[in-house]
């Protein structure tokens, strides 16, 4: 993760939305094809700047209506995550507004978030449902993601997160809700191809390991891949879920040594979300170095959501990874690009600047890649190229 393959004075040629060639500017200027066609090529002068692969934000929750400001204040006053949820805040407080909102209104919210993400250098986004928690509201949320994605030049990977929390109407009878997720929600989503993945929040206050296994079995039955929120609030054994070949386990604040060793033998990615730890005011962050040293592939994502990580900025997530998880700037770049692509099973198309891959580039007005996580709370992204599309200057 520390070997970035930096090219000084580099040049990238993109054709038809793909990267055609990568090398030095000196070589590019000698290229016969380019000499002949230079008049028809759009040139972006990146002198004195840094060009990175577009960021792959592999864990976001963009389908919501309002920020959770009461949660924010209560947390400042000392209330815990669990206490806020018990008082009617938390994830469930976002549910009713989503149920009432139109698909168009939700799509507009998602589209606005995608534009903001692109302005910070993100070109690929995983977008989860999870604030509807009824069959119709989860379908509506995924339809909103699809509609927003159709208007955005970047790439969106949709995930069904029907198993986010147990909705209020099923308190005390979570198994009935799990059956709805497995027997109604997942089959309908799969039939309409509204999502590529199924996610579940397996933790205290959410779903048990046994319930999560049921959700994963239903996903596998209907041809959908799985990923999971794991170990955010407490430790859950990961071993029972490895048989489903999950693309990623996300959060991973609490994980035992045996599970770390098991993950190191597989291609399941550990997606770390330091924005949540920061916003929740936690002292402890995921032990990234332990995972990296063990050989576990580590990705970074924003966890963009209204309750615990209201940020669209991958550079901010990278900065937190460096300062609070002691990842090197190079490791943070790799985690935010190629490993994020692996977490979405898109590494053959995304995450690095290589011929044949999608033309996803983020151009930063800095002289050294280490400045991207160094300048926290500031956006130095000058331009983002999404699947070869060059928007107006941001």
Short mmCIF file of C-alpha atoms in Angstrom, two decimals:
data_model
loop_
_atom_site.label_atom_id
_atom_site.label_comp_id
_atom_site.label_asym_id
_atom_site.label_seq_id
_atom_site.Cartn_x
_atom_site.Cartn_y
_atom_site.Cartn_z
CA UNK A 1 0.00 0.00 0.00
CA UNK A 2 3.03 2.30 0.25
CA UNK A 3 4.09 1.81 -3.39
CA UNK A 4 2.14 4.36 -5.39
CA UNK A 5 4.05 4.16 -8.67
CA UNK A 6 4.49 7.92 -8.95
CA UNK A 7 5.35 9.37 -12.38
CA UNK A 8 7.02 12.80 -12.26
CA UNK A 9 5.99 15.00 -15.15
CA UNK A 10 3.36 12.48 -16.10
CA UNK A 11 0.74 12.43 -18.83
CA UNK A 12 -2.47 10.46 -19.25
CA UNK A 13 -4.28 9.97 -22.55
CA UNK A 14 -7.98 9.14 -22.32
CA UNK A 15 -10.17 7.99 -25.22
CA UNK A 16 -13.86 7.07 -25.18
CA UNK A 17 -14.06 7.12 -21.39
CA UNK A 18 -11.03 4.85 -20.93
CA UNK A 19 -7.38 5.41 -20.11
CA UNK A 20 -5.46 4.71 -23.34
CA UNK A 21 -1.90 5.45 -22.27
CA UNK A 22 0.11 6.55 -19.24
CA UNK A 23 3.69 7.83 -19.24
CA UNK A 24 5.74 10.98 -19.12
CA UNK A 25 4.78 14.22 -20.83
CA UNK A 26 8.03 14.06 -22.77
CA UNK A 27 7.05 10.68 -24.26
CA UNK A 28 3.51 11.85 -24.95
CA UNK A 29 4.73 14.83 -26.96
CA UNK A 30 6.79 12.47 -29.14
CA UNK A 31 3.87 10.09 -29.72
CA UNK A 32 3.01 9.91 -33.44
CA UNK A 33 -0.74 9.43 -32.92
CA UNK A 34 -0.94 12.33 -30.50
CA UNK A 35 1.03 14.61 -32.83
CA UNK A 36 -1.43 13.84 -35.61
CA UNK A 37 -4.58 14.21 -33.48
CA UNK A 38 -3.54 16.87 -31.00
CA UNK A 39 -5.94 19.41 -32.46
CA UNK A 40 -8.87 17.15 -31.63
CA UNK A 41 -7.75 16.34 -28.08
CA UNK A 42 -8.89 18.30 -25.04
CA UNK A 43 -5.76 19.15 -23.09
CA UNK A 44 -5.86 19.73 -19.32
CA UNK A 45 -2.69 21.41 -18.12
CA UNK A 46 -1.82 19.92 -14.72
CA UNK A 47 1.60 21.53 -14.34
CA UNK A 48 2.53 21.90 -10.68
CA UNK A 49 -0.42 19.74 -9.63
CA UNK A 50 -1.03 16.16 -8.53
CA UNK A 51 -3.21 13.76 -10.51
CA UNK A 52 -4.64 10.80 -8.60
CA UNK A 53 -7.05 8.04 -9.53
CA UNK A 54 -10.56 9.24 -8.75
CA UNK A 55 -11.51 8.32 -5.20
CA UNK A 56 -13.72 5.29 -4.66
CA UNK A 57 -16.04 6.02 -1.73
CA UNK A 58 -17.14 2.47 -0.96
CA UNK A 59 -19.51 3.13 1.96
CA UNK A 60 -22.17 5.89 1.94
CA UNK A 61 -25.79 6.38 3.06
CA UNK A 62 -27.02 9.24 0.83
CA UNK A 63 -30.79 8.57 0.83
CA UNK A 64 -32.01 10.78 3.67
CA UNK A 65 -34.04 13.95 4.01
CA UNK A 66 -32.76 16.02 6.93
CA UNK A 67 -29.65 16.28 9.12
CA UNK A 68 -29.95 14.86 12.64
CA UNK A 69 -29.25 18.01 14.62
CA UNK A 70 -30.90 16.81 17.84
CA UNK A 71 -28.57 13.81 17.86
CA UNK A 72 -25.66 16.22 17.36
CA UNK A 73 -26.62 18.34 20.36
CA UNK A 74 -27.44 15.40 22.63
CA UNK A 75 -24.09 13.81 21.86
CA UNK A 76 -22.31 17.05 22.76
CA UNK A 77 -24.19 16.98 26.09
CA UNK A 78 -22.81 13.52 26.78
CA UNK A 79 -25.50 11.11 25.54
CA UNK A 80 -24.21 7.85 24.10
CA UNK A 81 -25.11 6.35 20.71
CA UNK A 82 -27.40 3.85 22.47
CA UNK A 83 -29.02 6.52 24.69
CA UNK A 84 -29.79 8.71 21.69
CA UNK A 85 -31.38 5.75 19.90
CA UNK A 86 -33.41 4.82 22.99
CA UNK A 87 -34.72 8.41 23.16
CA UNK A 88 -36.06 8.16 19.62
CA UNK A 89 -33.05 9.58 17.83
CA UNK A 90 -30.49 7.69 15.79
CA UNK A 91 -31.22 5.84 12.58
CA UNK A 92 -34.93 5.46 13.31
CA UNK A 93 -35.42 9.24 13.42
CA UNK A 94 -34.47 9.39 9.72
CA UNK A 95 -37.03 6.76 8.75
CA UNK A 96 -40.33 8.65 8.79
CA UNK A 97 -39.11 11.53 6.58
CA UNK A 98 -37.82 9.04 3.99
CA UNK A 99 -41.10 7.11 4.05
CA UNK A 100 -43.01 10.34 3.39
CA UNK A 101 -40.69 11.75 0.73
CA UNK A 102 -41.30 11.30 -2.97
CA UNK A 103 -38.84 9.35 -5.10
CA UNK A 104 -38.03 12.56 -6.97
CA UNK A 105 -37.20 14.44 -3.78
CA UNK A 106 -34.92 11.63 -2.61
CA UNK A 107 -33.24 11.42 -6.02
CA UNK A 108 -32.54 15.16 -5.89
CA UNK A 109 -30.88 14.74 -2.46
CA UNK A 110 -28.73 11.88 -3.72
CA UNK A 111 -27.81 13.77 -6.90
CA UNK A 112 -26.72 16.80 -4.87
CA UNK A 113 -24.53 14.58 -2.69
CA UNK A 114 -22.92 12.96 -5.74
CA UNK A 115 -22.05 16.38 -7.16
CA UNK A 116 -20.48 17.42 -3.86
CA UNK A 117 -18.49 14.20 -3.71
CA UNK A 118 -17.20 14.73 -7.23
CA UNK A 119 -16.07 18.23 -6.28
CA UNK A 120 -13.80 16.60 -3.67
CA UNK A 121 -12.30 14.10 -6.14
CA UNK A 122 -14.68 11.14 -5.84
CA UNK A 123 -15.63 9.36 -9.06
CA UNK A 124 -17.16 6.09 -7.79
CA UNK A 125 -19.68 5.86 -4.96
CA UNK A 126 -21.35 2.96 -3.18
CA UNK A 127 -24.83 4.17 -2.18
CA UNK A 128 -26.98 2.33 0.36
CA UNK A 129 -30.67 2.42 1.09
CA UNK A 130 -31.57 1.82 4.73
CA UNK A 131 -33.71 4.69 6.01
CA UNK A 132 -37.04 3.40 4.69
CA UNK A 133 -37.27 0.00 6.42
CA UNK A 134 -40.41 -1.08 4.59
CA UNK A 135 -40.44 -2.96 1.31
CA UNK A 136 -41.88 -0.03 -0.61
CA UNK A 137 -39.64 2.60 1.01
CA UNK A 138 -36.47 0.58 0.44
CA UNK A 139 -37.44 0.03 -3.19
CA UNK A 140 -38.18 3.76 -3.49
CA UNK A 141 -34.77 4.58 -2.01
CA UNK A 142 -32.98 2.32 -4.47
CA UNK A 143 -35.01 3.77 -7.34
CA UNK A 144 -33.92 7.24 -6.19
CA UNK A 145 -30.29 6.09 -6.25
CA UNK A 146 -30.75 4.74 -9.77
CA UNK A 147 -32.39 7.98 -10.95
CA UNK A 148 -29.63 10.14 -9.44
CA UNK A 149 -26.93 7.88 -10.87
CA UNK A 150 -28.41 8.20 -14.36
CA UNK A 151 -27.82 11.97 -14.21
CA UNK A 152 -24.25 11.76 -12.87
CA UNK A 153 -21.22 10.99 -15.08
CA UNK A 154 -19.49 9.01 -12.34
CA UNK A 155 -20.19 5.43 -11.26
CA UNK A 156 -22.67 4.42 -8.56
CA UNK A 157 -22.93 0.97 -6.97
CA UNK A 158 -26.26 0.45 -5.20
CA UNK A 159 -26.61 -1.58 -1.99
CA UNK A 160 -29.78 -2.74 -0.26
CA UNK A 161 -29.50 -2.07 3.48
CA UNK A 162 -32.96 -3.17 4.54
CA UNK A 163 -31.32 -4.75 7.58
CA UNK A 164 -30.11 -1.42 8.98
CA UNK A 165 -32.04 -1.46 12.25
CA UNK A 166 -35.29 -3.04 13.37
CA UNK A 167 -38.03 -0.45 12.69
CA UNK A 168 -40.22 0.74 15.55
CA UNK A 169 -43.23 -1.28 14.46
CA UNK A 170 -41.22 -4.51 14.81
CA UNK A 171 -39.62 -3.83 18.18
CA UNK A 172 -39.63 -7.05 20.19
CA UNK A 173 -40.26 -9.19 17.11
CA UNK A 174 -37.20 -8.61 14.95
CA UNK A 175 -37.46 -12.05 13.36
CA UNK A 176 -40.68 -11.01 11.62
CA UNK A 177 -38.88 -8.05 10.09
CA UNK A 178 -35.92 -10.21 9.03
CA UNK A 179 -38.38 -12.49 7.22
CA UNK A 180 -39.75 -9.48 5.33
CA UNK A 181 -36.21 -8.49 4.32
CA UNK A 182 -35.41 -12.04 3.20
CA UNK A 183 -38.68 -13.09 1.59
CA UNK A 184 -39.99 -9.83 0.14
CA UNK A 185 -37.37 -7.11 -0.01
CA UNK A 186 -34.38 -9.03 -1.38
CA UNK A 187 -36.32 -11.00 -4.03
CA UNK A 188 -37.98 -7.84 -5.39
CA UNK A 189 -34.72 -5.90 -5.44
CA UNK A 190 -32.94 -8.76 -7.21
CA UNK A 191 -35.74 -9.19 -9.73
CA UNK A 192 -35.62 -5.50 -10.66
CA UNK A 193 -31.81 -5.34 -10.52
CA UNK A 194 -31.95 -2.35 -8.19
CA UNK A 195 -28.82 -3.29 -6.22
CA UNK A 196 -25.58 -5.19 -6.65
CA UNK A 197 -25.04 -5.81 -2.94
CA UNK A 198 -26.97 -6.57 0.24
CA UNK A 199 -25.67 -5.09 3.49
CA UNK A 200 -26.59 -5.72 7.13
CA UNK A 201 -25.76 -3.92 10.37
CA UNK A 202 -24.67 -6.69 12.73
CA UNK A 203 -24.10 -5.16 16.16
CA UNK A 204 -25.75 -4.52 19.49
CA UNK A 205 -28.93 -2.52 18.97
CA UNK A 206 -29.17 -3.74 15.37
CA UNK A 207 -29.19 -7.36 14.09
CA UNK A 208 -27.80 -10.51 15.68
CA UNK A 209 -25.25 -12.71 13.89
CA UNK A 210 -27.96 -15.33 13.35
CA UNK A 211 -30.30 -12.79 11.75
CA UNK A 212 -27.45 -11.45 9.61
CA UNK A 213 -26.71 -14.96 8.35
CA UNK A 214 -30.35 -15.29 7.29
CA UNK A 215 -30.09 -12.04 5.32
CA UNK A 216 -26.87 -13.18 3.66
CA UNK A 217 -28.36 -16.57 2.76
CA UNK A 218 -31.31 -14.84 1.09
CA UNK A 219 -28.95 -12.53 -0.81
CA UNK A 220 -26.86 -15.47 -2.04
CA UNK A 221 -30.01 -17.33 -3.09
CA UNK A 222 -31.01 -14.39 -5.29
CA UNK A 223 -27.59 -13.78 -6.80
CA UNK A 224 -26.63 -10.67 -4.83
CA UNK A 225 -23.21 -10.17 -3.22
CA UNK A 226 -22.89 -9.19 0.42
CA UNK A 227 -21.06 -6.70 2.59
CA UNK A 228 -21.64 -5.87 6.25
CA UNK A 229 -21.36 -3.28 9.02
CA UNK A 230 -19.29 -5.22 11.56
CA UNK A 231 -17.61 -4.46 14.88
CA UNK A 232 -18.53 -0.79 15.13
CA UNK A 233 -19.99 -0.83 18.65
CA UNK A 234 -18.99 -4.28 19.84
CA UNK A 235 -17.14 -7.36 18.61
CA UNK A 236 -18.92 -9.91 16.45
CA UNK A 237 -17.18 -13.07 15.29
CA UNK A 238 -16.53 -12.73 11.56
CA UNK A 239 -15.81 -16.38 10.83
CA UNK A 240 -19.45 -17.48 10.34
CA UNK A 241 -19.87 -14.93 7.57
CA UNK A 242 -16.76 -15.72 5.55
CA UNK A 243 -18.56 -18.58 3.76
CA UNK A 244 -20.56 -15.90 1.92
CA UNK A 245 -17.34 -14.34 0.51
CA UNK A 246 -18.30 -10.83 1.61
CA UNK A 247 -16.78 -8.04 -0.44
CA UNK A 248 -16.07 -6.06 2.71
CA UNK A 249 -16.54 -5.80 6.45
CA UNK A 250 -17.02 -2.14 7.34
CA UNK A 251 -16.12 -0.19 10.52
CA UNK A 252 -14.06 -2.96 12.18
CA UNK A 253 -13.39 -1.02 15.39
CA UNK A 254 -13.62 -4.27 17.38
CA UNK A 255 -12.14 -7.43 15.89
CA UNK A 256 -10.26 -10.35 17.41
CA UNK A 257 -6.88 -11.68 16.27
CA UNK A 258 -8.26 -14.93 14.88
CA UNK A 259 -10.66 -13.05 12.60
CA UNK A 260 -7.86 -10.77 11.43
CA UNK A 261 -5.81 -13.80 10.45
CA UNK A 262 -8.79 -15.37 8.68
CA UNK A 263 -9.41 -12.18 6.69
CA UNK A 264 -5.75 -12.05 5.67
CA UNK A 265 -6.25 -15.36 3.84
CA UNK A 266 -9.16 -14.00 1.79
CA UNK A 267 -9.95 -11.04 -0.43
CA UNK A 268 -12.56 -9.54 1.89
CA UNK A 269 -11.65 -5.88 2.40
CA UNK A 270 -11.72 -4.12 5.77
CA UNK A 271 -13.35 -0.75 5.03
CA UNK A 272 -12.50 1.74 7.76
CA UNK A 273 -14.66 4.79 8.42
CA UNK A 274 -12.79 7.25 10.64
CA UNK A 275 -15.31 10.02 9.94
CA UNK A 276 -17.79 8.21 12.19
CA UNK A 277 -15.30 7.92 15.04
CA UNK A 278 -14.44 11.61 14.68
CA UNK A 279 -18.05 12.82 14.58
CA UNK A 280 -19.09 10.57 17.48
CA UNK A 281 -16.24 12.01 19.53
CA UNK A 282 -14.66 8.61 20.15
CA UNK A 283 -11.16 8.32 21.57
CA UNK A 284 -10.46 5.00 19.85
CA UNK A 285 -10.22 4.46 16.11
CA UNK A 286 -9.95 1.21 14.11
CA UNK A 287 -6.49 -0.33 14.36
CA UNK A 288 -5.54 0.11 10.72
CA UNK A 289 -1.87 -0.75 11.14
CA UNK A 290 -2.69 -4.07 12.81
CA UNK A 291 -4.87 -5.01 9.84
CA UNK A 292 -2.36 -3.81 7.23
CA UNK A 293 0.56 -5.57 8.91
CA UNK A 294 -1.46 -8.80 9.00
CA UNK A 295 -2.03 -8.59 5.25
CA UNK A 296 -5.69 -7.55 5.33
CA UNK A 297 -6.61 -5.22 2.44
CA UNK A 298 -7.78 -1.93 3.97
CA UNK A 299 -10.03 0.63 2.28
CA UNK A 300 -11.20 4.06 3.44
CA UNK A 301 -14.65 5.56 2.92
CA UNK A 302 -16.59 8.57 4.21
CA UNK A 303 -19.62 6.72 5.67
CA UNK A 304 -21.57 9.79 4.50
CA UNK A 305 -24.80 9.79 6.53
CA UNK A 306 -26.90 12.26 8.55
CA UNK A 307 -26.23 10.85 12.01
CA UNK A 308 -22.63 9.77 12.47
CA UNK A 309 -20.55 11.02 9.53
CA UNK A 310 -22.02 13.96 7.60
CA UNK A 311 -19.07 14.45 5.26
CA UNK A 312 -18.67 13.97 1.51
CA UNK A 313 -14.90 14.48 1.64
CA UNK A 314 -12.59 11.57 0.97
CA UNK A 315 -9.56 13.82 1.62
CA UNK A 316 -10.97 14.42 5.12
CA UNK A 317 -11.32 10.66 5.67
CA UNK A 318 -7.72 10.28 4.50
CA UNK A 319 -6.54 12.99 6.88
CA UNK A 320 -8.26 11.28 9.82
CA UNK A 321 -6.70 7.97 8.76
CA UNK A 322 -3.25 9.54 8.86
CA UNK A 323 -3.60 11.48 12.10
CA UNK A 324 -5.75 9.09 14.15
CA UNK A 325 -5.01 5.67 12.64
CA UNK A 326 -1.35 6.34 11.80
CA UNK A 327 -1.67 5.28 8.19
CA UNK A 328 0.97 6.82 5.95
CA UNK A 329 -0.23 9.25 3.26
CA UNK A 330 0.63 6.61 0.63
CA UNK A 331 -1.43 3.98 2.46
CA UNK A 332 -4.31 6.43 2.68
CA UNK A 333 -4.17 7.08 -1.08
CA UNK A 334 -4.16 3.34 -1.83
CA UNK A 335 -7.03 2.75 0.62
CA UNK A 336 -9.10 5.55 -0.92
CA UNK A 337 -8.57 4.38 -4.51
CA UNK A 338 -7.56 0.84 -5.52
CA UNK A 339 -8.62 -0.86 -2.28
CA UNK A 340 -11.96 0.94 -2.37
CA UNK A 341 -12.35 -0.46 -5.88
CA UNK A 342 -11.61 -3.95 -4.54
CA UNK A 343 -14.25 -3.41 -1.83
CA UNK A 344 -16.79 -2.88 -4.61
CA UNK A 345 -15.34 -5.63 -6.82
CA UNK A 346 -14.47 -3.01 -9.44
CA UNK A 347 -10.69 -3.19 -9.31
CA UNK A 348 -10.46 -4.26 -12.96
CA UNK A 349 -12.05 -0.95 -13.97
CA UNK A 350 -11.39 1.53 -11.17
CA UNK A 351 -8.90 2.68 -8.57
CA UNK A 352 -5.64 3.18 -10.48
CA UNK A 353 -4.32 5.08 -13.50
CA UNK A 354 -3.66 2.22 -15.92
CA UNK A 355 -4.38 1.67 -19.62
CA UNK A 356 -7.74 -0.03 -20.10
CA UNK A 357 -9.29 1.27 -16.91
CA UNK A 358 -12.06 3.85 -16.72
CA UNK A 359 -10.89 7.44 -17.13
CA UNK A 360 -11.52 8.51 -13.53
CA UNK A 361 -9.05 11.17 -12.38
CA UNK A 362 -8.84 13.71 -9.56
CA UNK A 363 -6.58 16.72 -10.08
CA UNK A 364 -5.37 18.57 -6.96
CA UNK A 365 -3.84 22.03 -6.74
CA UNK A 366 -0.94 20.80 -4.62
CA UNK A 367 2.67 19.95 -5.43
CA UNK A 368 2.91 16.71 -3.43
CA UNK A 369 0.35 13.91 -2.95
CA UNK A 370 0.96 14.06 0.81
CA UNK A 371 -0.71 17.45 0.85
CA UNK A 372 -4.08 15.88 0.03
CA UNK A 373 -4.52 14.46 3.58
CA UNK A 374 -2.31 17.19 5.10
CA UNK A 375 -4.68 20.12 4.45
CA UNK A 376 -7.69 18.98 6.48
CA UNK A 377 -11.01 20.79 6.23
CA UNK A 378 -10.02 22.33 2.88
CA UNK A 379 -10.81 21.23 -0.64
CA UNK A 380 -7.87 21.47 -3.03
CA UNK A 381 -9.46 19.41 -5.80
CA UNK A 382 -9.23 21.53 -8.95
CA UNK A 383 -10.95 19.18 -11.37
CA UNK A 384 -12.48 15.71 -11.46
CA UNK A 385 -12.71 13.59 -14.61
CA UNK A 386 -15.52 11.03 -14.38
CA UNK A 387 -15.54 8.21 -16.95
CA UNK A 388 -13.78 10.56 -19.36
CA UNK A 389 -16.29 13.37 -18.81
CA UNK A 390 -14.68 16.73 -18.06
CA UNK A 391 -17.12 19.03 -16.22
CA UNK A 392 -16.64 22.77 -15.98
CA UNK A 393 -13.97 23.90 -13.54
CA UNK A 394 -15.04 23.35 -9.97
#
